[in-house]
Every structure is written in C-alpha cells, then in structure tokens.
Amino acid sequence: MKIVKTIDEVRSIVKGWRAEGLTVGLVPTMGYLHEGHASLIDASHRDNDRTVVSDFVNPMQFGPTEDLASYPRDLKRDAALAEAHGADIIFNPEPSEMYHEGFSSFVDMTVLTQELCGLSRPVHFRGVCTVVSKLFNIVKPDRAYFGKKDAQQLAVIRHMADDLNMDLEIIGCPIIREEDGLAKSSRNTYLSDEERKAALILSKSIFAGMDMVKHGCTTAAEITGAMKKLIDSEPLAKIDYVKLVDVATMQQIEKLDRPALCAIAVYIGKTRLIDNFFTEDVK
Ligand code: AMP
C-alpha cells in the first residue's frame, strides 16, 4: 500500500488501474482510523478491485470555534490499519494541495442541511460537499463508502450525487459500536475516563428510542421526550438536539408515518458526539 500526497499521483495510479479494466472504491475519512472506518474499507475491498482511502482533516468543514487544531492525527497508524483491511492507496494531501491559493468554488446544499447538525454547524456541510466533490473528481470511483454514523452527511452526499449527476454509487454502511454500545468515533479520544462513562448515555437513549419504535410507538414527541429525559439524567451531558426527521428531507416530523431518522447530538463536557437510528432498521 502506498501513501500518496499529490492529486497528480492519485490520478496517474487510478488511470493505470482503469487501463487494466479494474473497478475502484473510495473511502473518504479524516483519519485517526478505527473499526468504523475499517468496516467501510472492508466493504470497498469486497466490492471493488482497488480501494483508495482518503485521509484528510478538511479545514473547510470546521467552524471557527471547532476542534480543527486538536483533531487527532496519526498517519502511520492509519496506514497500517488501512493496509490490513485491503486498501491500495492512502491519499493524504496537505491542505494547500486541496485548496490552492485563490480557491473560490464551493458545493452547497439547501434543504437537507437546514436541520440537525446544519443548525449548530452552519458551515459544515458546505465544507463536506465541496471536499467530497473534489475527492470524487480526483479519484473518479465506481463506488464511495460512507457510515450511517453520520446519517445526515450520508443523506446529503446521496442527494448531492443525484442532483449533480455524479456517476458513481453511494454505499451506506452500518454503525460500528464499542462493546458497551458507544458508537466508535475519532472524537471519543477527547473523553476523560469519567466522560467516557457518561458518553454511554447516547447509545442508551438510542437503544431506548429503538425499543419504543419496535413496540409500536409512532408519536415523535413521545420517543424524543423519553430519550431527552434519559440524557438529562446524566449530569455531564448537554443536549444539542434529539429529533425525528423524514429521511428524504431531514425535516422534523410528528408522526412515524414514513421512513424516519432519529438523530441526536450531545455534548459530554466539551466533546460533541452524535448517534442515531433509522426506523427502517428497527426490526
Ligand atoms: P470521519 O473520519 O469521522 O470523517 O469518518 C469517515 C467515514 O467513516 C464517514 O463516512 C463516517 O460516517 C464513517 N464512520 C465513522 N465512525 C463510524 C462508525 N462508528 N461506524 C461506521 N462508520 C463510521
């Protein structure tokens, strides 16, 4: 496996693969890889002849008060994990390689980004859409892999690819959790021991919400109310949002009369964590 730093080199390697008639999968990440990322690399390795993992902490998707500077980075460790799961290239550009001087073109989206994380992170999805479009143009993959952990991001990317006629398949992969239920995330490394214990309240409330749906509850306020009560019982937790939205529009709904996403964002101390479930996945 090769670590590649420039766009030209990625293009030239992918061109060689294409000349041999090989298919290509792309797994976009911000690095500090864990088993959640590994599951996407596994899926790409299974579906495609070659897999490119991008490893880039994208400055454009961070707000001015967010954790860009402190975001964890470890390229050596990432390379070992990606290789073990079948990646052929790690693309790890410097910000200046992705955003040259005078960079001034953006990909933005309206409706789907107005709820949930879009409310508390106003510049986030413009940064995500722009960088993912760039990665699609650089790698030109047959398929790209995204985790359901970032459910709104997955919906936004699907919508963008459809709106802009991007010629690839977007594959959504299940959330990978720690043994005790906490969704795996590079940001879990910010948590102290005490906060790590408190963070379990996210998955507990997600499982409680799933249980209510499973038992036939269709009133959004009842489900989110019970989940909020549970989260509020944890002194270190501060709710950003707990919402049920239509999966197609990401707009809030009152009744579970269509496929819905239940999404939460909660601060544990200074660390903002997210989790969710799709009602369609509740059996
Ligand atoms: P990130 O590096 O956090 O930007 O994530 C890169 C990709 O990995 C995104 O598509 C995420 O949704 C996905 N991902 C992150 N954590 C998990 C997880 N616990 N389970 C499944 N996918 C994940």
PDB file of C-alpha atoms and ligand atoms in Angstrom, residues 27-31 33-37 39-40 61 71 145-150 153 173-177 183-187, ligand 1:
ATOM      1  CA  VAL A  27     -13.496   5.653   1.399  1.00  0.00           C
ATOM      2  CA  PRO A  28     -13.338   9.324   2.447  1.00  0.00           C
ATOM      3  CA  THR A  29     -12.105   9.829   6.035  1.00  0.00           C
ATOM      4  CA  MET A  30     -10.475  12.427   8.268  1.00  0.00           C
ATOM      5  CA  GLY A  31      -8.045   9.799   9.575  1.00  0.00           C
ATOM      6  CA  LEU A  33      -8.897   5.354  11.786  1.00  0.00           C
ATOM      7  CA  HIS A  34     -10.864   2.908  13.948  1.00  0.00           C
ATOM      8  CA  GLU A  35     -13.062  -0.154  13.328  1.00  0.00           C
ATOM      9  CA  GLY A  36     -15.862   2.062  11.952  1.00  0.00           C
ATOM     10  CA  HIS A  37     -13.578   3.241   9.142  1.00  0.00           C
ATOM     11  CA  SER A  39     -15.724  -1.610   8.088  1.00  0.00           C
ATOM     12  CA  LEU A  40     -16.031   0.841   5.153  1.00  0.00           C
ATOM     13  CA  GLN A  61     -15.861  21.691   7.295  1.00  0.00           C
ATOM     14  CA  TYR A  71      -8.340  16.867  15.810  1.00  0.00           C
ATOM     15  CA  TYR A 145     -18.497   4.358   1.110  1.00  0.00           C
ATOM     16  CA  PHE A 146     -19.961   6.387   3.987  1.00  0.00           C
ATOM     17  CA  GLY A 147     -21.031   5.382   7.511  1.00  0.00           C
ATOM     18  CA  LYS A 148     -24.594   5.640   8.785  1.00  0.00           C
ATOM     19  CA  LYS A 149     -22.925   7.023  11.941  1.00  0.00           C
ATOM     20  CA  ASP A 150     -23.017  10.377  10.106  1.00  0.00           C
ATOM     21  CA  GLN A 153     -23.909  13.502   5.897  1.00  0.00           C
ATOM     22  CA  CYS A 173     -22.596   1.134   5.939  1.00  0.00           C
ATOM     23  CA  PRO A 174     -23.896   0.262   9.466  1.00  0.00           C
ATOM     24  CA  ILE A 175     -22.716   1.987  12.654  1.00  0.00           C
ATOM     25  CA  ILE A 176     -19.881   0.131  14.401  1.00  0.00           C
ATOM     26  CA  ARG A 177     -20.039   0.376  18.201  1.00  0.00           C
ATOM     27  CA  ALA A 183     -20.592   4.489  18.600  1.00  0.00           C
ATOM     28  CA  LYS A 184     -16.946   4.458  17.564  1.00  0.00           C
ATOM     29  CA  SER A 185     -15.599   7.913  16.740  1.00  0.00           C
ATOM     30  CA  SER A 186     -12.196   9.556  16.419  1.00  0.00           C
ATOM     31  CA  ARG A 187     -13.557  12.201  18.834  1.00  0.00           C
TER      32      ARG A 187
HETATM   33  P1  AMP B   1     -14.635  10.661   9.760  1.00  0.00           P
HETATM   34  O1  AMP B   1     -13.206  10.243   9.659  1.00  0.00           O
HETATM   35  O2  AMP B   1     -15.150  10.785  11.153  1.00  0.00           O
HETATM   36  O3  AMP B   1     -14.957  11.844   8.890  1.00  0.00           O
HETATM   37  O4  AMP B   1     -15.486   9.453   9.142  1.00  0.00           O
HETATM   38  C1  AMP B   1     -15.196   8.956   7.873  1.00  0.00           C
HETATM   39  C2  AMP B   1     -16.265   7.974   7.490  1.00  0.00           C
HETATM   40  O5  AMP B   1     -16.304   6.903   8.434  1.00  0.00           O
HETATM   41  C3  AMP B   1     -17.675   8.598   7.464  1.00  0.00           C
HETATM   42  O6  AMP B   1     -18.397   8.095   6.359  1.00  0.00           O
HETATM   43  C4  AMP B   1     -18.245   8.124   8.768  1.00  0.00           C
HETATM   44  O7  AMP B   1     -19.664   8.035   8.764  1.00  0.00           O
HETATM   45  C5  AMP B   1     -17.638   6.754   8.896  1.00  0.00           C
HETATM   46  N1  AMP B   1     -17.650   6.332  10.297  1.00  0.00           N
HETATM   47  C6  AMP B   1     -17.130   6.989  11.366  1.00  0.00           C
HETATM   48  N2  AMP B   1     -17.412   6.332  12.511  1.00  0.00           N
HETATM   49  C7  AMP B   1     -18.130   5.236  12.162  1.00  0.00           C
HETATM   50  C8  AMP B   1     -18.733   4.165  12.886  1.00  0.00           C
HETATM   51  N3  AMP B   1     -18.662   4.086  14.212  1.00  0.00           N
HETATM   52  N4  AMP B   1     -19.387   3.212  12.192  1.00  0.00           N
HETATM   53  C9  AMP B   1     -19.485   3.284  10.837  1.00  0.00           C
HETATM   54  N5  AMP B   1     -18.947   4.267  10.098  1.00  0.00           N
HETATM   55  C10 AMP B   1     -18.284   5.231  10.734  1.00  0.00           C
END
